[in-house]
mmCIF file of C-alpha atoms in Angstrom:
data_model
loop_
_atom_site.group_PDB
_atom_site.id
_atom_site.type_symbol
_atom_site.label_atom_id
_atom_site.label_comp_id
_atom_site.label_asym_id
_atom_site.label_seq_id
_atom_site.Cartn_x
_atom_site.Cartn_y
_atom_site.Cartn_z
ATOM 1 C CA UNK L 1 -0.704 -21.012 38.036
ATOM 2 C CA UNK L 2 -3.082 -18.035 38.105
ATOM 3 C CA UNK L 3 -0.529 -15.914 36.228
ATOM 4 C CA UNK L 4 -0.298 -18.511 33.460
ATOM 5 C CA UNK L 5 -4.071 -18.562 33.061
ATOM 6 C CA UNK L 6 -4.233 -14.756 32.970
ATOM 7 C CA UNK L 7 -1.492 -14.570 30.288
ATOM 8 C CA UNK L 8 -3.229 -17.310 28.298
ATOM 9 C CA UNK L 9 -6.551 -15.444 28.392
ATOM 10 C CA UNK L 10 -4.884 -12.175 27.370
ATOM 11 C CA UNK L 11 -3.202 -13.981 24.470
ATOM 12 C CA UNK L 12 -6.515 -15.481 23.339
ATOM 13 C CA UNK L 13 -8.178 -12.067 23.407
ATOM 14 C CA UNK L 14 -5.368 -10.462 21.396
ATOM 15 C CA UNK L 15 -5.352 -13.214 18.774
ATOM 16 C CA UNK L 16 -9.129 -13.286 18.491
ATOM 17 C CA UNK L 17 -9.277 -9.508 17.869
ATOM 18 C CA UNK L 18 -7.444 -9.828 14.540
ATOM 19 C CA UNK L 19 -9.785 -10.333 11.613
ATOM 20 C CA UNK L 20 -9.495 -13.622 9.789
ATOM 21 C CA UNK L 21 -9.434 -12.582 6.150
ATOM 22 C CA UNK L 22 -10.859 -14.871 3.495
ATOM 23 C CA UNK L 23 -10.708 -14.965 -0.304
ATOM 24 C CA UNK L 24 -14.238 -13.524 -0.342
ATOM 25 C CA UNK L 25 -13.093 -10.488 1.689
ATOM 26 C CA UNK L 26 -10.584 -9.526 -1.032
ATOM 27 C CA UNK L 27 -13.448 -8.347 -3.287
ATOM 28 C CA UNK L 28 -14.331 -5.720 -0.652
ATOM 29 C CA UNK L 29 -11.085 -3.901 -1.489
ATOM 30 C CA UNK L 30 -12.471 -2.806 -4.880
ATOM 31 C CA UNK L 31 -13.466 0.837 -5.013
ATOM 32 C CA UNK L 32 -12.449 4.239 -3.694
ATOM 33 C CA UNK L 33 -10.646 4.526 -0.349
ATOM 34 C CA UNK L 34 -9.680 7.638 1.596
ATOM 35 C CA UNK L 35 -6.832 7.492 4.086
ATOM 36 C CA UNK L 36 -7.873 8.414 7.628
ATOM 37 C CA UNK L 37 -4.687 7.912 9.592
ATOM 38 C CA UNK L 38 -1.307 6.254 9.670
ATOM 39 C CA UNK L 39 -0.158 4.445 12.803
ATOM 40 C CA UNK L 40 3.589 4.614 13.279
ATOM 41 C CA UNK L 41 5.535 1.671 14.788
ATOM 42 C CA UNK L 42 6.117 3.640 18.012
ATOM 43 C CA UNK L 43 2.346 4.040 18.479
ATOM 44 C CA UNK L 44 2.061 7.638 17.265
ATOM 45 C CA UNK L 45 -0.655 8.498 14.744
ATOM 46 C CA UNK L 46 -0.832 10.908 11.851
ATOM 47 C CA UNK L 47 -4.426 11.972 11.185
ATOM 48 C CA UNK L 48 -5.652 13.044 7.733
ATOM 49 C CA UNK L 49 -8.552 15.488 7.903
ATOM 50 C CA UNK L 50 -8.676 16.423 4.205
ATOM 51 C CA UNK L 51 -7.278 14.442 1.288
ATOM 52 C CA UNK L 52 -6.676 15.875 -2.156
ATOM 53 C CA UNK L 53 -6.218 12.370 -3.568
ATOM 54 C CA UNK L 54 -7.796 9.027 -2.769
ATOM 55 C CA UNK L 55 -6.887 5.492 -3.778
ATOM 56 C CA UNK L 56 -8.907 3.515 -6.304
ATOM 57 C CA UNK L 57 -8.440 -0.271 -6.190
ATOM 58 C CA UNK L 58 -9.599 -2.718 -8.836
ATOM 59 C CA UNK L 59 -8.854 -6.388 -8.187
ATOM 60 C CA UNK L 60 -10.226 -9.424 -10.041
ATOM 61 C CA UNK L 61 -9.010 -12.958 -9.425
ATOM 62 C CA UNK L 62 -6.284 -11.580 -7.121
ATOM 63 C CA UNK L 63 -4.804 -9.386 -9.889
ATOM 64 C CA UNK L 64 -5.407 -5.684 -10.369
ATOM 65 C CA UNK L 65 -4.152 -2.182 -9.720
ATOM 66 C CA UNK L 66 -4.192 0.841 -7.411
ATOM 67 C CA UNK L 67 -4.472 4.344 -8.818
ATOM 68 C CA UNK L 68 -4.436 7.784 -7.193
ATOM 69 C CA UNK L 69 -7.446 9.887 -8.156
ATOM 70 C CA UNK L 70 -8.631 13.386 -7.277
ATOM 71 C CA UNK L 71 -12.345 13.816 -6.520
ATOM 72 C CA UNK L 72 -13.997 16.756 -8.260
ATOM 73 C CA UNK L 73 -16.944 18.855 -7.085
ATOM 74 C CA UNK L 74 -19.162 17.432 -9.849
ATOM 75 C CA UNK L 75 -18.700 13.844 -8.587
ATOM 76 C CA UNK L 76 -16.097 12.777 -11.160
ATOM 77 C CA UNK L 77 -12.437 11.905 -10.605
ATOM 78 C CA UNK L 78 -9.263 13.177 -12.254
ATOM 79 C CA UNK L 79 -6.270 10.893 -12.652
ATOM 80 C CA UNK L 80 -2.829 10.906 -14.207
ATOM 81 C CA UNK L 81 -3.368 7.309 -15.447
ATOM 82 C CA UNK L 82 -0.382 5.986 -13.450
ATOM 83 C CA UNK L 83 -1.279 2.589 -12.016
ATOM 84 C CA UNK L 84 0.480 0.375 -9.501
ATOM 85 C CA UNK L 85 0.040 -3.269 -10.484
ATOM 86 C CA UNK L 86 -1.174 -5.542 -7.684
ATOM 87 C CA UNK L 87 -1.203 -9.271 -7.114
ATOM 88 C CA UNK L 88 -2.702 -10.754 -3.964
ATOM 89 C CA UNK L 89 -0.836 -13.598 -2.265
ATOM 90 C CA UNK L 90 -1.489 -15.674 0.822
ATOM 91 C CA UNK L 91 1.452 -16.665 3.024
ATOM 92 C CA UNK L 92 0.986 -18.515 6.284
ATOM 93 C CA UNK L 93 -2.661 -17.536 6.591
ATOM 94 C CA UNK L 94 -1.986 -13.825 5.914
ATOM 95 C CA UNK L 95 -2.933 -11.992 2.734
ATOM 96 C CA UNK L 96 -0.536 -9.555 1.062
ATOM 97 C CA UNK L 97 -0.887 -6.960 -1.666
ATOM 98 C CA UNK L 98 2.234 -7.169 -3.845
ATOM 99 C CA UNK L 99 2.783 -3.952 -5.803
ATOM 100 C CA UNK L 100 4.967 -3.376 -8.827
ATOM 101 C CA UNK L 101 5.736 -0.353 -10.963
ATOM 102 C CA UNK L 102 8.579 0.581 -13.292
ATOM 103 C CA UNK L 103 10.280 2.080 -10.234
ATOM 104 C CA UNK L 104 10.080 -0.739 -7.701
ATOM 105 C CA UNK L 105 8.305 -3.542 -5.905
ATOM 106 C CA UNK L 106 6.887 -3.685 -2.379
ATOM 107 C CA UNK L 107 4.163 -5.385 -0.386
ATOM 108 C CA UNK L 108 1.599 -4.589 2.269
ATOM 109 C CA UNK L 109 -0.174 -7.014 4.586
ATOM 110 C CA UNK L 110 -3.958 -6.820 4.626
ATOM 111 C CA UNK L 111 -4.743 -6.451 8.329
ATOM 112 C CA UNK L 112 -8.458 -5.730 8.066
ATOM 113 C CA UNK L 113 -10.974 -5.398 5.262
ATOM 114 C CA UNK L 114 -14.659 -4.723 5.760
ATOM 115 C CA UNK L 115 -17.293 -2.891 3.745
ATOM 116 C CA UNK L 116 -16.144 0.508 5.021
ATOM 117 C CA UNK L 117 -12.730 -0.187 6.611
ATOM 118 C CA UNK L 118 -9.381 -1.152 5.091
ATOM 119 C CA UNK L 119 -6.132 -1.473 7.063
ATOM 120 C CA UNK L 120 -2.820 -2.213 5.333
ATOM 121 C CA UNK L 121 0.606 -2.599 6.962
ATOM 122 C CA UNK L 122 3.797 -2.046 4.984
ATOM 123 C CA UNK L 123 7.255 -3.524 5.498
ATOM 124 C CA UNK L 124 8.247 -0.554 7.708
ATOM 125 C CA UNK L 125 5.364 -1.456 10.085
ATOM 126 C CA UNK L 126 3.348 1.623 9.131
ATOM 127 C CA UNK L 127 -0.387 0.880 9.338
ATOM 128 C CA UNK L 128 -2.553 2.722 6.829
ATOM 129 C CA UNK L 129 -6.176 3.058 7.936
ATOM 130 C CA UNK L 130 -8.644 3.808 5.150
ATOM 131 C CA UNK L 131 -12.358 4.496 5.080
ATOM 132 C CA UNK L 132 -14.524 3.930 2.038
ATOM 133 C CA UNK L 133 -14.838 7.186 0.130
ATOM 134 C CA UNK L 134 -18.408 8.381 -0.140
ATOM 135 C CA UNK L 135 -19.104 10.037 -3.516
ATOM 136 C CA UNK L 136 -20.369 13.583 -3.450
ATOM 137 C CA UNK L 137 -21.180 16.316 -5.917
ATOM 138 C CA UNK L 138 -22.156 19.965 -5.824
ATOM 139 C CA UNK L 139 -24.603 20.845 -8.564
#
């Protein structure tokens, strides 16, 4: 009986650690995000110390885009104007970012979204951990 209670408590802790994402949280995705690390399915991590490009998200009413941009020393961003179209869907209590381009379609589950943290998981179980990009300039 004690083992059952212990397993139950462990299960409650694990489930309660996952953020419950709401429609209101989706607006926090808007803006510039810099990838920090990627967690591989086996548990390994790939750390990113310096990024030449960052991701810019713009989502309104669950429709928008993601675009790669390159921060410049003067505080501006360069882009090639290629955008990945995004629609946000909710399936079984989980939110997904559904991407489409001329080359393909894919989706990522929104695992966590806070003011300065974004975690997305793709269909290959790779977890992308982002931090909000802080603008800078050298004048």
